[in-house]
Amino acid sequence: MPITSVQRAFHIRRRKNAHVFRNIARLWDIGEKAETYQQILDQLHPWGDIPTLRFDNGLPKFLMLMGVISFLLMFALPHFGFPFALGLFCTIGLFFLAFILYETDDVIEEVIRYLEEKSIETRYHLKFGRIPEHLPLGMSSTLLINQLKNSFPLFNKGSTSNQIPWYASANISDDENHQYPAFIFQYIYIEETHIRDADGDKVTIRRTEKNQWGVFIFETELRGLAVSNLRRDIGFPYEVRWNSSDIQINQHLQIYGIDQLQLVKTLTPALLLRLSDFFKSRKGELIFHSHQNMMCFLGDANLFEVSSKTREIQDISSLRGHLRTFRLKHYEQLCSDLSTFLK
């Protein structure tokens, strides 16, 4: 009977989705309790329960289809009277029932993002939303970000907005295993061009929003040096241009400093070679502060971008495969090149 079939469909759907909700709750618990990257992977295998991470929305989709059919049939009925009212009531009821029964994937995507972020923190030792530990206790992230932005002539590109909304603290090692405190960040700037219309009101004719990613590294030794391969000036106070005797370096890099004599002392052949190697695989700007022991690199490669061999996550097995094989390839490459450059 139709009623029996509907009841059975409700029962099957409720049972399947109950497994999904239990799996989601268990994943949250794993992420909250895990202290290492390997602990997360170990808790995902063996799972010991139905491993699905996909809601059964067959019934809501069927109800939606019936609602569409009911809506179309209304046009074949008289526009007044009981049959039309019944058709309208059925259409509204079917759409409403489909709406309240449909389970979105938002809760699944949220827990996957949480486990992904927790895996990044434990695997790459990145601490999201936190400032480096070597800085004074009680220093707010907002104050630190403002100080850092004001310390380098790289963060005034936007006429409307210059923000660092996403960041993490870390430690980067050189070849001798010396640890440098670091601050990895995303930089977003908005550039707008305005004109005045006939009434004197300001009108935006062009709006450009761009994302860049970079790193501040503390406790470095070099000072007063700026290097770029973007063929544009760095800005004050790095206004003294250096021309190397190596034609290839001059064609590839633009090197600036504060004082000509200081540049002569700083730019040894070994340093020029390391700079050339560092910029071989990337575009960007590298600046050593004029009087503080810190540097900044800013480029277009997304340091937080996750690459994975898993295309679609539908169960615990594919989730574990994603967490086991994902990489922050741009961040890995930057750390590798910095480990050689900072020695």
Short mmCIF file of C-alpha atoms in Angstrom, two decimals:
data_model
loop_
_atom_site.label_atom_id
_atom_site.label_comp_id
_atom_site.label_asym_id
_atom_site.label_seq_id
_atom_site.Cartn_x
_atom_site.Cartn_y
_atom_site.Cartn_z
CA MET A 1 0.00 0.00 0.00
CA PRO A 2 1.18 3.60 -0.60
CA ILE A 3 1.05 4.48 3.10
CA THR A 4 3.18 1.43 3.97
CA SER A 5 5.72 2.38 1.28
CA VAL A 6 5.95 5.95 2.58
CA GLN A 7 6.40 4.73 6.17
CA ARG A 8 9.15 2.36 5.04
CA ALA A 9 10.87 5.16 3.10
CA PHE A 10 10.74 7.40 6.20
CA HIS A 11 12.19 4.61 8.33
CA ILE A 12 15.05 3.85 5.93
CA ARG A 13 15.89 7.51 5.51
CA ARG A 14 15.82 8.16 9.27
CA ARG A 15 18.07 5.16 9.94
CA LYS A 16 20.63 6.09 7.26
CA ASN A 17 20.82 9.71 8.30
CA ALA A 18 21.09 8.73 11.97
CA HIS A 19 24.33 6.93 11.08
CA VAL A 20 25.61 10.08 9.39
CA PHE A 21 24.81 12.26 12.42
CA ARG A 22 26.52 9.76 14.74
CA ASN A 23 29.58 9.79 12.50
CA ILE A 24 29.65 13.59 12.51
CA ALA A 25 29.46 13.71 16.32
CA ARG A 26 32.23 11.13 16.55
CA LEU A 27 34.44 13.12 14.17
CA TRP A 28 34.00 16.25 16.28
CA ASP A 29 35.02 14.27 19.34
CA ILE A 30 38.10 12.88 17.58
CA GLY A 31 39.21 16.34 16.51
CA GLU A 32 38.75 17.82 19.98
CA LYS A 33 40.68 15.05 21.76
CA ALA A 34 43.48 14.40 19.28
CA GLU A 35 46.83 15.93 20.15
CA THR A 36 48.84 14.72 17.15
CA TYR A 37 48.27 14.26 13.45
CA GLN A 38 48.79 10.50 13.69
CA GLN A 39 46.16 10.20 16.43
CA ILE A 40 43.57 11.65 14.05
CA LEU A 41 44.44 9.09 11.38
CA ASP A 42 44.49 6.21 13.88
CA GLN A 43 41.01 7.08 15.16
CA LEU A 44 39.58 6.92 11.63
CA HIS A 45 40.65 3.32 11.00
CA PRO A 46 39.15 0.92 11.77
CA TRP A 47 35.83 2.73 12.08
CA GLY A 48 33.66 -0.18 13.27
CA ASP A 49 30.35 1.32 12.16
CA ILE A 50 28.59 2.27 8.94
CA PRO A 51 31.13 4.80 7.58
CA THR A 52 28.84 6.91 5.39
CA LEU A 53 29.16 10.69 5.28
CA ARG A 54 26.36 11.28 2.82
CA PHE A 55 22.77 12.06 3.71
CA ASP A 56 19.93 10.14 2.11
CA ASN A 57 17.78 12.83 0.49
CA GLY A 58 15.90 10.57 -1.87
CA LEU A 59 12.57 11.09 -0.13
CA PRO A 60 12.73 14.93 -0.04
CA LYS A 61 13.69 14.96 -3.71
CA PHE A 62 10.75 12.65 -4.50
CA LEU A 63 8.40 14.93 -2.55
CA MET A 64 9.78 17.92 -4.42
CA LEU A 65 9.11 16.16 -7.73
CA MET A 66 5.54 15.34 -6.63
CA GLY A 67 5.07 18.97 -5.62
CA VAL A 68 6.14 20.12 -9.09
CA ILE A 69 3.74 17.63 -10.71
CA SER A 70 0.93 18.78 -8.40
CA PHE A 71 1.66 22.40 -9.29
CA LEU A 72 1.50 21.66 -13.02
CA LEU A 73 -1.74 19.70 -12.65
CA MET A 74 -3.35 22.73 -11.04
CA PHE A 75 -3.40 24.46 -14.42
CA ALA A 76 -5.63 21.67 -15.77
CA LEU A 77 -8.17 22.27 -12.98
CA PRO A 78 -10.75 25.06 -12.71
CA HIS A 79 -9.25 28.12 -11.06
CA PHE A 80 -11.96 28.08 -8.43
CA GLY A 81 -13.55 25.42 -6.31
CA PHE A 82 -12.51 22.52 -4.12
CA PRO A 83 -10.26 20.66 -6.65
CA PHE A 84 -8.12 23.75 -7.20
CA ALA A 85 -7.86 24.47 -3.46
CA LEU A 86 -6.93 20.83 -2.80
CA GLY A 87 -4.24 20.95 -5.49
CA LEU A 88 -2.84 24.17 -4.06
CA PHE A 89 -2.82 22.70 -0.54
CA CYS A 90 -1.05 19.53 -1.75
CA THR A 91 1.56 21.55 -3.65
CA ILE A 92 2.35 23.74 -0.65
CA GLY A 93 2.35 20.74 1.70
CA LEU A 94 4.69 18.69 -0.49
CA PHE A 95 7.15 21.56 -0.92
CA PHE A 96 7.11 22.32 2.81
CA LEU A 97 7.60 18.67 3.76
CA ALA A 98 10.47 18.32 1.28
CA PHE A 99 12.06 21.45 2.72
CA ILE A 100 11.98 20.32 6.36
CA LEU A 101 13.14 16.79 5.50
CA TYR A 102 16.06 17.80 3.30
CA GLU A 103 19.45 17.54 5.02
CA THR A 104 22.12 19.88 3.69
CA ASP A 105 25.79 18.95 3.60
CA ASP A 106 26.78 22.01 5.65
CA VAL A 107 27.32 20.06 8.88
CA ILE A 108 29.45 17.48 7.04
CA GLU A 109 31.56 20.15 5.34
CA GLU A 110 31.98 21.96 8.66
CA VAL A 111 33.39 18.93 10.50
CA ILE A 112 35.64 18.08 7.52
CA ARG A 113 37.03 21.63 7.57
CA TYR A 114 37.58 21.34 11.32
CA LEU A 115 39.49 18.06 11.00
CA GLU A 116 41.43 19.45 8.05
CA GLU A 117 42.44 22.52 10.06
CA LYS A 118 43.33 20.38 13.09
CA SER A 119 45.43 18.12 10.84
CA ILE A 120 47.21 21.15 9.38
CA GLU A 121 47.94 22.46 12.88
CA THR A 122 49.36 19.16 14.12
CA ARG A 123 51.13 18.10 10.90
CA TYR A 124 52.69 21.45 9.97
CA HIS A 125 52.80 22.88 13.51
CA LEU A 126 50.78 25.90 12.46
CA LYS A 127 48.79 27.67 15.17
CA PHE A 128 45.91 29.48 13.50
CA GLY A 129 44.73 32.73 14.99
CA ARG A 130 47.71 33.00 17.35
CA ILE A 131 50.74 35.29 17.42
CA PRO A 132 54.30 33.93 17.77
CA GLU A 133 55.16 32.80 21.27
CA HIS A 134 58.41 34.78 21.46
CA LEU A 135 56.48 38.06 21.53
CA PRO A 136 55.52 39.70 24.86
CA LEU A 137 52.63 38.09 26.72
CA GLY A 138 49.37 39.98 26.47
CA MET A 139 50.15 41.50 23.08
CA SER A 140 46.98 41.46 21.00
CA SER A 141 46.92 40.11 17.47
CA THR A 142 45.32 43.33 16.21
CA LEU A 143 48.15 45.44 17.61
CA LEU A 144 50.79 43.07 16.20
CA ILE A 145 49.23 43.05 12.72
CA ASN A 146 49.03 46.85 12.64
CA GLN A 147 52.66 47.14 13.74
CA LEU A 148 53.81 44.66 11.12
CA LYS A 149 51.84 46.33 8.33
CA ASN A 150 53.33 49.70 9.28
CA SER A 151 56.85 48.25 9.33
CA PHE A 152 57.00 47.31 5.64
CA PRO A 153 56.03 49.29 2.51
CA LEU A 154 54.04 46.36 1.13
CA PHE A 155 50.68 46.83 2.81
CA ASN A 156 49.40 50.09 1.40
CA LYS A 157 48.39 48.77 -2.02
CA GLY A 158 44.69 49.22 -1.46
CA SER A 159 43.10 52.64 -1.46
CA THR A 160 39.98 51.29 0.26
CA SER A 161 41.10 48.35 2.40
CA ASN A 162 44.30 46.61 3.51
CA GLN A 163 43.50 43.63 5.73
CA ILE A 164 45.21 40.53 7.12
CA PRO A 165 42.16 38.38 7.99
CA TRP A 166 43.75 34.92 8.24
CA TYR A 167 47.04 34.07 9.91
CA ALA A 168 48.96 31.47 11.86
CA SER A 169 52.14 31.35 13.91
CA ALA A 170 54.87 28.80 13.23
CA ASN A 171 58.59 28.10 13.45
CA ILE A 172 60.77 27.79 10.35
CA SER A 173 64.11 26.00 10.55
CA ASP A 174 67.27 26.61 8.55
CA ASP A 175 69.72 23.94 7.42
CA GLU A 176 71.43 24.06 10.80
CA ASN A 177 68.11 23.45 12.57
CA HIS A 178 67.96 26.97 14.00
CA GLN A 179 64.32 27.91 14.70
CA TYR A 180 62.97 31.24 13.47
CA PRO A 181 59.60 32.42 14.82
CA ALA A 182 57.27 33.07 11.88
CA PHE A 183 53.87 34.57 11.18
CA ILE A 184 52.08 33.19 8.09
CA PHE A 185 49.27 35.36 6.74
CA GLN A 186 46.79 36.19 4.01
CA TYR A 187 46.70 39.80 2.79
CA ILE A 188 43.65 41.24 1.02
CA TYR A 189 43.61 44.69 -0.46
CA ILE A 190 40.91 46.59 -2.34
CA GLU A 191 41.69 49.30 -4.86
CA GLU A 192 38.89 51.55 -6.09
CA THR A 193 38.84 54.29 -8.70
CA HIS A 194 36.21 57.02 -8.31
CA ILE A 195 34.89 59.88 -10.37
CA ARG A 196 32.31 62.59 -9.71
CA ASP A 197 29.05 62.51 -11.63
CA ALA A 198 27.07 65.54 -12.81
CA ASP A 199 25.53 65.94 -9.34
CA GLY A 200 28.91 65.88 -7.63
CA ASP A 201 28.40 62.42 -6.10
CA LYS A 202 31.29 59.98 -5.98
CA VAL A 203 30.86 57.01 -8.33
CA THR A 204 33.05 53.91 -8.35
CA ILE A 205 34.10 53.06 -11.91
CA ARG A 206 36.59 50.31 -11.08
CA ARG A 207 37.08 48.02 -8.08
CA THR A 208 39.94 45.54 -7.75
CA GLU A 209 40.21 43.03 -4.92
CA LYS A 210 43.34 40.91 -4.69
CA ASN A 211 44.59 38.20 -2.35
CA GLN A 212 48.23 37.67 -1.51
CA TRP A 213 49.99 35.44 1.00
CA GLY A 214 53.22 35.88 2.87
CA VAL A 215 55.32 35.33 5.94
CA PHE A 216 56.99 37.49 8.56
CA ILE A 217 60.13 35.90 10.02
CA PHE A 218 61.67 37.21 13.23
CA GLU A 219 65.21 37.09 14.67
CA THR A 220 66.88 37.37 11.25
CA GLU A 221 70.31 38.99 10.84
CA LEU A 222 70.17 40.94 7.57
CA ARG A 223 68.83 44.50 7.59
CA GLY A 224 67.92 47.22 5.13
CA LEU A 225 67.57 45.03 2.04
CA ALA A 226 64.64 44.69 -0.38
CA VAL A 227 64.44 42.30 -3.34
CA SER A 228 61.70 41.83 -5.94
CA ASN A 229 61.18 40.15 -9.30
CA LEU A 230 57.94 42.02 -10.08
CA ARG A 231 59.67 44.90 -11.89
CA ARG A 232 58.34 47.65 -9.66
CA ASP A 233 59.81 49.89 -7.00
CA ILE A 234 59.60 48.78 -3.38
CA GLY A 235 59.16 52.26 -1.94
CA PHE A 236 60.56 54.31 0.91
CA PRO A 237 63.06 53.83 2.53
CA TYR A 238 64.39 51.20 0.06
CA GLU A 239 65.25 53.60 -2.74
CA VAL A 240 68.91 52.88 -3.54
CA ARG A 241 69.06 50.50 -6.51
CA TRP A 242 71.82 47.89 -6.70
CA ASN A 243 73.21 46.63 -10.01
CA SER A 244 75.08 43.35 -9.87
CA SER A 245 77.97 42.45 -12.12
CA ASP A 246 75.96 39.34 -13.00
CA ILE A 247 73.73 40.21 -15.97
CA GLN A 248 71.30 37.36 -15.29
CA ILE A 249 70.72 38.53 -11.71
CA ASN A 250 70.11 42.09 -12.93
CA GLN A 251 67.56 40.82 -15.43
CA HIS A 252 65.84 38.58 -12.90
CA LEU A 253 65.94 40.60 -9.67
CA GLN A 254 65.52 44.20 -8.59
CA ILE A 255 67.60 44.81 -5.45
CA TYR A 256 67.21 47.89 -3.28
CA GLY A 257 68.70 49.19 -0.07
CA ILE A 258 68.90 52.24 2.14
CA ASP A 259 72.58 53.02 1.79
CA GLN A 260 74.99 52.24 -1.05
CA LEU A 261 77.87 51.40 1.28
CA GLN A 262 75.70 49.07 3.34
CA LEU A 263 74.62 47.27 0.16
CA VAL A 264 78.25 46.75 -0.86
CA LYS A 265 78.98 45.14 2.50
CA THR A 266 75.79 43.05 2.56
CA LEU A 267 75.51 41.67 -0.97
CA THR A 268 78.18 39.01 -0.98
CA PRO A 269 78.37 36.55 -3.89
CA ALA A 270 76.96 33.82 -1.62
CA LEU A 271 73.95 35.96 -0.67
CA LEU A 272 73.28 36.90 -4.29
CA LEU A 273 73.30 33.23 -5.23
CA ARG A 274 70.85 32.38 -2.43
CA LEU A 275 68.57 35.24 -3.49
CA SER A 276 68.62 34.03 -7.08
CA ASP A 277 67.77 30.48 -6.00
CA PHE A 278 64.98 31.69 -3.70
CA PHE A 279 63.22 33.59 -6.49
CA LYS A 280 63.60 30.89 -9.14
CA SER A 281 60.29 29.22 -8.27
CA ARG A 282 58.20 32.21 -7.17
CA LYS A 283 57.12 35.78 -7.78
CA GLY A 284 57.05 38.28 -4.98
CA GLU A 285 58.79 40.80 -2.77
CA LEU A 286 61.28 40.13 0.03
CA ILE A 287 62.20 42.82 2.53
CA PHE A 288 64.55 42.87 5.51
CA HIS A 289 63.59 45.60 7.97
CA SER A 290 65.86 48.63 8.12
CA HIS A 291 66.59 48.47 11.87
CA GLN A 292 64.73 45.46 13.33
CA ASN A 293 65.66 41.79 13.08
CA MET A 294 62.77 40.66 10.94
CA MET A 295 61.91 40.10 7.30
CA CYS A 296 58.78 39.80 5.18
CA PHE A 297 58.03 37.94 1.99
CA LEU A 298 54.80 38.60 0.07
CA GLY A 299 53.69 36.74 -3.05
CA ASP A 300 50.68 35.42 -4.96
CA ALA A 301 50.98 31.69 -4.06
CA ASN A 302 48.29 30.62 -1.57
CA LEU A 303 50.25 29.27 1.40
CA PHE A 304 47.06 27.85 2.95
CA GLU A 305 45.90 26.07 -0.21
CA VAL A 306 45.21 22.38 0.36
CA SER A 307 45.93 19.92 -2.43
CA SER A 308 44.60 16.38 -2.12
CA LYS A 309 44.40 13.17 -4.15
CA THR A 310 40.85 12.59 -2.88
CA ARG A 311 38.30 14.21 -5.18
CA GLU A 312 35.11 13.64 -3.20
CA ILE A 313 34.59 12.73 0.45
CA GLN A 314 31.56 10.46 0.91
CA ASP A 315 32.64 8.18 3.76
CA ILE A 316 35.17 7.82 6.55
CA SER A 317 37.62 5.96 4.32
CA SER A 318 37.78 8.76 1.76
CA LEU A 319 38.06 11.31 4.59
CA ARG A 320 41.04 9.44 6.03
CA GLY A 321 42.56 9.22 2.56
CA HIS A 322 42.20 12.98 2.18
CA LEU A 323 43.74 13.75 5.57
CA ARG A 324 46.56 11.29 4.95
CA THR A 325 47.53 12.57 1.48
CA PHE A 326 46.71 16.29 1.53
CA ARG A 327 49.54 18.81 1.34
CA LEU A 328 50.16 22.51 1.69
CA LYS A 329 52.46 22.40 -1.31
CA HIS A 330 53.15 26.15 -1.56
CA TYR A 331 53.89 26.39 2.16
CA GLU A 332 56.14 23.32 2.01
CA GLN A 333 58.07 24.78 -0.92
CA LEU A 334 58.46 28.15 0.84
CA CYS A 335 59.72 26.51 4.04
CA SER A 336 62.17 24.38 2.05
CA ASP A 337 63.57 27.39 0.18
CA LEU A 338 63.72 29.49 3.35
CA SER A 339 65.62 26.77 5.19
CA THR A 340 68.39 27.11 2.60
CA PHE A 341 68.16 30.88 2.27
CA LEU A 342 68.25 31.69 6.01
CA LYS A 343 71.41 29.72 6.82
#
